[in-house]
Amino acid sequence: MQTEKFPVISVLVAARNEAANIGDCLDALLNQDYPKDKFEIWVGDDLSEDKTSAIVQSYATQHTNIHLLSIETQLKHQRGKSNVLAQLAHKAEGEFFFITDADTTVVPEWLSSMMGYFSPETGVITGVTAIKGKSLFAQLQNAEWLFYTAQGHFYAQKGKPVTAMGNNMAVKASVYWQTGGYENIPFSVTEDYELFRQIMQRGFQFRTVLEPHGLAFTHPLPTFGALIKQRRRWFTGALQLPKPFVAGLLFLWASLPVAILIGFLISWRVAGVLVLLKWLLDLGMLFKTYRDIDLKTDAGVWLYTPFSLVANTIFLFLQFIPGPVEWKGRKYEETYLTGDVE
């Protein structure tokens, strides 16, 4: 195609204290096979306390399609990442908004591949994000992330989309503005789901891209404590999903207590068979997913089921302990109906 036929894309990146990662993120975006004069990169620096802003500015002086916006004010009721994206959207000039995170890197075909999935009826698209890392803990996180991604892809193919992924998603600008923009939708610490929900309510279609050219990579969380904080945030958003899906998630997260209860009330042999069956089904789903996105399987795939049984039990139990959602060094007390945050 001639370059003038390519739509203009705006890549929106929210950054807070990402000096260690933002360079890799920008390098990956600059390495896209999409025409260089047809996409711009907007980075919103959310009051970083490190050298994030200086690093982005150094890139901006060398590349005319990179722009830095310092986020020093709050747009209506929004906070954190949704506030950054709301302000970046007002600066962006593209026909499509591609959203990723400052600690994420995308493959060179990301823009062109994701664009290929848009149709006139499509409002939002999400790709696949994998976790890179050689440690067993990183491999387990990657298996867990891809397990839930595969489930979301399955439901989307059945016409029951669940959510988009905030570090690997694309939205038509015109559709985004039909929602009123982030400043006119409820605040959520799972801002990707809230935008996705608003778009779905307006009758647009949703696509998931489960293939290597729509792939992004992010970093593993360093400790189990950090993983717990992330899951508390995810759980807060998950409660807003359709009730049947929430029920399924709760049952999935309670698999180990249920198996133990079956062992006590019925038979430990029956409980063991059920756990083994779940393990085999999980392996089948993960092997297929890794193959579809051209990733090599590792120990995390094989050990995902016992890890998830224990971890999900801990996550579920901790949800009943009152406390704020912690996100990027900030604490949020969320009320979805009003959008207020303390």
Coordinates of C-alpha atoms in Angstrom, one line a residue:
M1 CA 0.0 0.0 0.0
Q2 CA 1.1 3.6 -0.6
T3 CA 1.9 5.3 2.7
E4 CA -0.8 7.9 2.2
K5 CA -3.4 5.1 2.5
F6 CA -2.2 4.2 6.0
P7 CA -4.4 5.7 8.8
V8 CA -2.6 7.9 11.3
I9 CA -2.1 6.2 14.7
S10 CA -1.4 7.8 18.1
V11 CA 0.3 5.5 20.6
L12 CA -0.5 6.6 24.2
V13 CA 1.8 5.6 27.0
A14 CA 1.2 6.5 30.7
A15 CA 4.5 6.5 32.7
R16 CA 5.2 6.9 36.4
N17 CA 8.7 6.2 37.7
E18 CA 9.7 4.1 34.7
A19 CA 13.2 5.3 34.1
A20 CA 14.4 1.7 34.0
N21 CA 11.9 0.7 31.3
I22 CA 10.8 3.7 29.2
G23 CA 13.8 3.5 26.9
D24 CA 13.1 -0.1 25.9
C25 CA 9.4 0.8 25.4
L26 CA 10.2 3.7 23.1
D27 CA 12.9 1.8 21.1
A28 CA 10.3 -1.0 20.4
L29 CA 7.8 1.6 19.2
L30 CA 10.3 3.3 17.0
N31 CA 11.1 -0.1 15.5
Q32 CA 7.6 -0.6 14.1
D33 CA 7.3 -1.6 10.5
Y34 CA 4.4 0.8 10.1
P35 CA 5.3 4.0 8.1
K36 CA 7.2 6.3 10.4
D37 CA 5.3 9.4 9.3
K38 CA 2.0 7.7 10.0
F39 CA 2.2 7.3 13.8
E40 CA 3.0 9.5 16.8
I41 CA 3.9 8.5 20.3
W42 CA 2.6 10.5 23.3
V43 CA 4.1 9.8 26.7
G44 CA 2.3 11.2 29.7
D45 CA 4.7 11.6 32.7
D46 CA 2.6 11.2 35.8
L47 CA 4.6 13.1 38.4
S48 CA 7.6 10.7 38.2
E49 CA 10.2 11.0 40.9
D50 CA 13.0 9.6 38.8
K51 CA 14.5 10.5 35.4
T52 CA 11.5 9.2 33.3
S53 CA 10.7 12.7 32.0
A54 CA 14.3 13.5 31.1
I55 CA 14.7 10.2 29.2
V56 CA 11.5 10.8 27.2
Q57 CA 12.6 14.3 26.5
S58 CA 15.9 13.1 25.1
Y59 CA 14.1 10.8 22.7
A60 CA 11.7 13.6 21.7
T61 CA 14.6 15.8 20.7
Q62 CA 15.8 13.1 18.3
H63 CA 12.5 11.9 17.0
T64 CA 9.8 14.3 15.8
N65 CA 7.0 11.8 16.3
I66 CA 7.7 11.4 20.1
H67 CA 6.0 13.9 22.4
L68 CA 6.1 14.3 26.2
L69 CA 3.2 15.7 28.2
S70 CA 3.8 16.4 31.9
I71 CA 0.6 15.5 33.8
E72 CA 0.4 18.0 36.7
T73 CA -3.4 18.4 36.9
Q74 CA -6.4 16.2 37.4
L75 CA -9.1 16.0 34.7
K76 CA -12.4 15.9 36.5
H77 CA -12.7 12.8 38.7
Q78 CA -9.9 10.7 37.0
R79 CA -6.8 9.5 38.8
G80 CA -3.6 7.7 37.9
K81 CA -3.4 6.1 34.5
S82 CA -6.9 7.0 33.4
N83 CA -6.1 10.6 34.1
V84 CA -3.0 10.4 32.0
L85 CA -4.7 8.7 29.1
A86 CA -7.6 11.2 29.3
Q87 CA -5.2 14.1 28.8
L88 CA -3.1 12.4 26.1
A89 CA -6.2 11.7 24.1
H90 CA -6.8 15.4 23.8
K91 CA -3.4 15.9 22.4
A92 CA -3.4 12.9 20.0
E93 CA -4.2 13.5 16.3
G94 CA -4.5 9.8 15.2
E95 CA -7.6 8.1 13.9
F96 CA -6.7 5.2 16.2
F97 CA -5.4 5.2 19.7
F98 CA -3.0 2.4 20.6
I99 CA -2.4 2.0 24.3
T100 CA 0.5 0.4 26.0
D101 CA 2.5 0.8 29.2
A102 CA 5.9 2.3 29.8
D103 CA 7.2 -1.1 31.2
T104 CA 6.0 -2.9 28.0
T105 CA 7.7 -3.7 24.7
V106 CA 5.9 -4.6 21.6
V107 CA 7.0 -6.6 18.5
P108 CA 7.9 -4.8 15.3
E109 CA 4.6 -5.8 13.6
W110 CA 2.4 -4.7 16.4
L111 CA 0.8 -1.6 14.8
S112 CA 0.3 -3.1 11.3
S113 CA -0.9 -6.4 12.7
M114 CA -3.5 -5.0 15.1
M115 CA -4.7 -2.6 12.4
G116 CA -5.5 -5.5 10.2
Y117 CA -8.1 -6.7 12.6
F118 CA -10.2 -3.5 12.5
S119 CA -13.5 -3.5 10.6
P120 CA -16.1 -0.7 10.3
E121 CA -18.0 -2.3 13.2
T122 CA -14.9 -2.9 15.4
G123 CA -14.5 -0.5 18.3
V124 CA -11.6 -2.0 20.3
I125 CA -9.0 -4.7 19.9
T126 CA -6.7 -6.3 22.4
G127 CA -3.5 -8.2 21.8
V128 CA -1.6 -10.7 24.0
T129 CA 0.9 -9.7 26.6
A130 CA 3.5 -12.2 27.9
I131 CA 5.8 -11.9 30.8
K132 CA 9.5 -12.1 30.1
G133 CA 11.9 -13.6 32.7
K134 CA 13.9 -16.7 33.3
S135 CA 13.1 -17.3 36.9
L136 CA 10.5 -19.9 37.9
F137 CA 8.4 -17.2 39.5
A138 CA 8.4 -15.2 36.2
Q139 CA 7.5 -18.3 34.2
L140 CA 4.6 -19.1 36.6
Q141 CA 3.3 -15.5 36.2
N142 CA 3.5 -15.8 32.5
A143 CA 1.6 -19.0 32.5
E144 CA -1.1 -17.5 34.7
W145 CA -1.3 -14.4 32.5
L146 CA -1.6 -16.4 29.3
F147 CA -4.1 -18.8 30.9
Y148 CA -6.6 -16.0 31.6
T149 CA -5.8 -14.4 28.2
A150 CA -6.7 -17.7 26.5
Q151 CA -10.0 -17.8 28.4
G152 CA -10.8 -14.2 27.4
H153 CA -10.1 -15.1 23.7
F154 CA -12.3 -18.2 23.9
Y155 CA -15.3 -16.1 25.3
A156 CA -14.7 -13.4 22.7
Q157 CA -14.9 -15.9 19.9
K158 CA -18.2 -17.1 21.3
G159 CA -19.5 -13.6 21.1
K160 CA -19.2 -12.9 24.9
P161 CA -16.2 -10.6 25.2
V162 CA -14.9 -10.1 28.7
T163 CA -12.3 -7.4 28.8
A164 CA -9.4 -5.7 27.0
M165 CA -5.8 -5.6 28.2
G166 CA -4.6 -2.1 29.1
N167 CA -1.0 -2.6 28.0
N168 CA -1.9 -4.0 24.6
M169 CA -5.1 -2.5 23.1
A170 CA -6.2 -0.3 20.3
V171 CA -9.3 1.8 20.0
K172 CA -10.8 3.8 17.2
A173 CA -10.5 7.5 18.2
S174 CA -14.1 8.2 17.0
V175 CA -15.4 5.4 19.2
Y176 CA -13.3 6.6 22.2
W177 CA -14.9 10.0 21.9
Q178 CA -18.4 8.5 21.7
T179 CA -17.9 7.3 25.3
G180 CA -17.1 10.9 26.2
G181 CA -13.5 10.1 26.9
Y182 CA -12.1 8.9 30.3
E183 CA -13.1 12.2 31.9
N184 CA -16.8 11.3 31.4
I185 CA -16.8 7.7 32.4
P186 CA -16.6 6.3 35.9
F187 CA -13.2 6.1 37.5
S188 CA -11.6 2.6 37.8
V189 CA -8.2 1.3 38.8
T190 CA -8.9 -1.2 36.0
E191 CA -9.3 1.6 33.5
D192 CA -8.9 -0.8 30.5
Y193 CA -12.0 -2.7 31.5
E194 CA -14.0 0.4 32.2
L195 CA -13.2 1.8 28.7
F196 CA -13.9 -1.6 27.1
R197 CA -17.3 -1.8 28.9
Q198 CA -18.3 1.7 27.8
I199 CA -17.5 0.8 24.2
M200 CA -19.3 -2.5 24.3
Q201 CA -22.4 -0.8 25.7
R202 CA -22.5 1.3 22.6
G203 CA -22.8 -1.7 20.3
F204 CA -19.4 -1.9 18.8
Q205 CA -17.5 -5.2 18.1
F206 CA -14.5 -6.5 19.9
R207 CA -11.6 -8.6 18.7
T208 CA -8.7 -10.4 20.4
V209 CA -5.5 -10.9 18.5
L210 CA -4.0 -14.3 19.7
E211 CA -1.0 -14.5 17.3
P212 CA 2.7 -13.6 17.5
H213 CA 2.5 -10.3 15.6
G214 CA 0.1 -8.8 18.2
L215 CA 2.4 -9.7 21.1
A216 CA 3.8 -7.5 23.8
F217 CA 6.1 -8.3 26.7
T218 CA 6.1 -6.9 30.2
H219 CA 8.2 -7.6 33.3
P220 CA 7.3 -10.0 36.1
L221 CA 6.5 -8.8 39.6
P222 CA 9.5 -9.3 41.8
T223 CA 7.8 -10.7 44.9
F224 CA 4.7 -12.6 45.9
G225 CA 3.7 -9.6 48.0
A226 CA 3.7 -7.4 44.8
L227 CA 1.7 -10.1 43.1
I228 CA -0.9 -9.9 45.8
K229 CA -1.2 -6.1 45.4
Q230 CA -1.7 -6.5 41.7
R231 CA -4.3 -9.2 42.2
R232 CA -6.2 -7.1 44.7
R233 CA -6.5 -4.4 41.9
W234 CA -7.5 -7.0 39.3
F235 CA -10.1 -8.5 41.7
T236 CA -11.7 -5.1 42.2
G237 CA -12.1 -4.8 38.4
A238 CA -13.2 -8.4 38.0
L239 CA -16.2 -7.9 40.3
Q240 CA -17.6 -5.6 37.6
L241 CA -17.6 -8.3 35.0
P242 CA -20.9 -10.1 34.0
K243 CA -22.3 -12.1 36.9
P244 CA -21.9 -15.6 35.3
F245 CA -18.2 -14.9 34.5
V246 CA -17.7 -13.6 38.1
A247 CA -19.2 -16.8 39.4
G248 CA -16.9 -18.8 37.3
L249 CA -13.9 -16.9 38.5
L250 CA -14.8 -17.3 42.1
F251 CA -15.3 -21.0 41.6
L252 CA -11.9 -21.2 39.8
W253 CA -10.2 -19.2 42.6
A254 CA -11.8 -21.5 45.2
S255 CA -10.8 -24.7 43.5
L256 CA -8.4 -25.8 46.3
P257 CA -10.9 -25.3 49.2
V258 CA -13.6 -27.0 47.1
A259 CA -11.2 -30.0 46.5
I260 CA -10.4 -30.2 50.2
L261 CA -14.1 -30.1 51.1
I262 CA -14.8 -32.9 48.6
G263 CA -11.9 -34.9 50.2
F264 CA -13.4 -34.6 53.6
L265 CA -17.1 -35.1 52.7
I266 CA -16.8 -37.6 49.8
S267 CA -13.4 -39.1 49.0
W268 CA -9.8 -38.0 48.8
R269 CA -9.5 -40.2 45.7
V270 CA -12.3 -38.3 44.0
A271 CA -10.7 -35.0 45.0
G272 CA -7.4 -36.1 43.7
V273 CA -8.9 -37.2 40.4
L274 CA -10.7 -33.8 40.0
V275 CA -7.4 -31.9 40.7
L276 CA -5.6 -34.1 38.2
L277 CA -8.3 -33.5 35.6
K278 CA -8.0 -29.8 36.1
W279 CA -4.2 -30.0 35.7
L280 CA -4.6 -31.9 32.4
L281 CA -7.2 -29.4 31.1
D282 CA -5.0 -26.5 32.1
L283 CA -2.0 -28.0 30.3
G284 CA -4.0 -28.5 27.2
M285 CA -5.1 -24.9 27.1
L286 CA -1.6 -23.5 27.9
F287 CA 0.1 -25.7 25.3
K288 CA -2.3 -24.5 22.6
T289 CA -1.9 -20.9 23.7
Y290 CA 1.9 -21.0 23.7
R291 CA 1.9 -22.6 20.3
D292 CA -0.5 -20.0 18.9
I293 CA 1.7 -17.1 19.9
D294 CA 5.0 -19.0 19.1
L295 CA 6.4 -19.1 22.6
K296 CA 8.3 -22.0 24.1
T297 CA 6.8 -23.9 27.0
D298 CA 8.7 -24.0 30.2
A299 CA 8.5 -25.2 33.8
G300 CA 5.9 -22.5 34.5
V301 CA 3.4 -24.3 32.2
W302 CA 3.8 -27.6 33.9
L303 CA 3.6 -26.2 37.4
Y304 CA 0.9 -23.6 36.8
T305 CA -2.0 -25.6 38.2
P306 CA -0.5 -26.4 41.6
F307 CA 0.8 -22.8 41.8
S308 CA -2.6 -21.3 40.9
L309 CA -4.5 -23.6 43.3
V310 CA -2.5 -22.3 46.2
A311 CA -2.0 -18.7 45.1
N312 CA -5.7 -18.2 44.2
T313 CA -6.8 -19.5 47.6
I314 CA -4.5 -16.9 49.2
F315 CA -5.7 -14.1 46.9
L316 CA -9.4 -15.0 47.5
F317 CA -8.9 -15.0 51.3
L318 CA -7.1 -11.7 51.3
Q319 CA -9.9 -10.0 49.4
F320 CA -12.0 -10.2 52.6
I321 CA -9.4 -8.2 54.5
P322 CA -10.3 -4.5 54.3
G323 CA -7.7 -2.3 52.7
P324 CA -7.0 0.1 49.8
V325 CA -5.9 -0.9 46.3
E326 CA -2.2 0.0 45.9
W327 CA -1.1 1.0 42.4
K328 CA 2.1 2.7 41.2
G329 CA 2.9 3.8 44.7
R330 CA -0.6 5.3 45.4
K331 CA -3.5 4.0 47.4
Y332 CA -7.1 4.0 46.2
E333 CA -10.3 3.5 48.1
E334 CA -12.7 2.9 45.2
T335 CA -16.4 3.5 44.8
Y336 CA -17.4 2.7 41.2
L337 CA -20.8 4.3 41.4
T338 CA -19.6 7.8 42.1
G339 CA -16.1 7.7 40.8
D340 CA -14.8 9.1 44.0
V341 CA -11.4 8.2 45.4
E342 CA -10.0 8.9 48.8

